[in-house]
Amino acid sequence: MKLLLLGAGGFLGSHIVELMIARGDHEIIGADISDAKLAGIEGSNFEFIKADLMGNTEFVEDLIKNADVVVDLISMPNPSLYVSDPLKIFNVTFRRNLEVVDLCVKHQKRLIQYSTSEIYGRPQANTYQEDITPLVMGPVTNQRWIYAVSKQMLERVIHAYSLRDELDYSIIRPFNAIGPRLDYLVESGTMGGPRVVAHFVSALLEAGPMYLVDGGLQRRSFTAVQDASSAFATVLDSPEAHNQIYHYGNPGNDTSIKGLAELMLEISEELTGKPSGAYLEVVDAEKFYGKGYEDTTRVPPDISKLRSIGWEPKVSLRQTLTETLGYYMRQRGRL
Ligand code: UDP
């Protein structure tokens, strides 16, 4: 089969490309505006097209026409941007992806759409189940919810198309995937920007502050990127995954953000044999993100649906953080 990966140059995309090259059983066409995260990733079944997919509908249509399965990874998972540029988030997350959905309907292609765990909004259950748990957002004036609502609307449109036009889809809702090539590093001490693990890596490399937004008691269930990629493969391969929504996440890796910081401090010392000099510092959410942010504690996902078609997360939080930190330390010549 010919798989088209839109957003192949991102964190998740680059790891899926690696896995699919190793498998070698499908032809992979990747498209993205950047190939930086794909440096050194090559395979005889992989072709990369560097292109700005925004506002380039004809080009995207040609790519979709020539594919068997379309994997839509186009996204901006960056809470800072939800607050500072909500319309950009809407345009990419909803408008752009809606065009992809429309084209998959027009050309009758299978669509694997990446969504988000953010979709659950405020916690209102002990665990999240794909087809049961309500989606509860904060007020419009907390513009951070625009990402979650854009993804929610996209999911609803996809489902509606499956009912009317028999669109063949699978939706994947990732829960905080982490690993090498995650986001980007900023100068330590920067407010906002990338997600928490990238921030903490910068602090550890530069002996800077590890900011605990509002005290860091909020929780996340982090998933190793290898498990994230194998979740993709399971959904791709399973005959039962058609017109279904799946989580991937690792309830065994559930931690508070403070716990994450403490574990990363410990791992850094284990890797280098000396204290990093980084330190914990509590910061107010509005100072870190600006006005319009609202935090959430995310309860661990129910992953029984994806388990029922053969997937199992295997990598512990300690292991994936060791790999991630090790990757950045080697890149900076620290190991
Ligand atoms: N956070 C933090 N320090 C940072 C960056 C983020 O305490 O340097 C918090 C943030 O407020 C949130 C959690 O860490 O509660 C996870 O944030 P992230 O941006 O990684 O992703 P999210 O899961 O919110 O999409």
Coordinates of C-alpha atoms and ligand atoms in Angstrom, one line a residue, residues 77-80 82 116-118 144 147 176 182-183 190 192-200 209-216 218-220 222 257-258 260 281 283 285 288-289 293-298, ligand 1:
P77 CA 0.4 20.8 19.9
N78 CA 1.7 23.9 21.8
P79 CA -0.4 25.3 24.7
S80 CA 1.6 28.6 24.5
Y82 CA -3.3 28.2 21.9
T116 CA -5.6 14.8 21.0
S117 CA -6.1 13.8 24.6
E118 CA -6.7 17.6 25.2
R144 CA -6.5 27.8 25.3
Y147 CA -7.2 23.6 20.0
N176 CA 1.5 13.1 26.0
L182 CA 10.3 16.1 20.9
D183 CA 9.3 19.8 20.2
T190 CA 12.1 31.1 28.8
G192 CA 6.0 29.5 27.4
G193 CA 7.2 27.8 24.2
P194 CA 7.6 24.0 23.9
R195 CA 6.0 21.4 26.1
V196 CA 7.1 20.4 29.6
V197 CA 9.7 17.7 28.9
A198 CA 11.5 19.9 26.4
H199 CA 11.5 22.8 28.9
F200 CA 12.9 20.5 31.6
P209 CA 15.0 26.7 36.5
M210 CA 12.5 23.9 36.0
Y211 CA 9.3 25.8 36.2
L212 CA 6.4 24.2 38.0
V213 CA 3.4 26.0 36.6
D214 CA 1.0 26.7 39.6
G215 CA 3.0 24.3 41.8
G216 CA 3.2 21.3 39.4
Q218 CA -1.3 18.6 37.8
R219 CA -0.8 15.1 36.3
R220 CA -0.1 13.6 32.9
F222 CA 3.4 10.1 29.5
I257 CA 4.6 17.5 36.8
K258 CA 6.6 18.0 40.1
L260 CA 8.4 14.4 36.5
E281 CA 10.8 27.0 40.8
V283 CA 5.6 30.0 38.6
A285 CA 0.3 30.1 35.0
F288 CA 4.2 31.5 32.1
Y289 CA 1.6 31.4 29.4
Y293 CA -4.6 29.8 29.7
E294 CA -6.4 27.3 31.9
D295 CA -4.6 24.2 33.1
T296 CA -6.1 20.8 33.5
T297 CA -5.1 17.7 35.4
R298 CA -5.4 14.8 33.0
Ligands
UDP1 N1 4.3 22.9 32.6 C1 5.2 23.2 33.6 N2 6.4 23.7 33.3 C2 6.8 23.9 32.1 C3 5.9 23.6 31.0 C4 4.7 23.1 31.3 O1 4.8 23.0 34.8 O2 8.0 24.3 31.9 C5 3.0 22.2 32.9 C6 1.8 22.7 32.1 O3 1.2 23.8 32.8 C7 0.9 21.5 32.1 C8 1.8 20.4 32.1 O4 3.1 20.9 32.5 O5 0.2 21.4 33.3 C9 2.0 19.7 30.7 O6 2.1 20.8 29.8 P1 2.6 20.5 28.3 O7 2.7 21.9 27.6 O8 3.8 19.6 28.2 O9 1.4 19.7 27.6 P2 -0.2 19.5 27.7 O10 -0.3 18.2 28.3 O11 -0.7 20.6 28.7 O12 -0.7 19.7 26.4

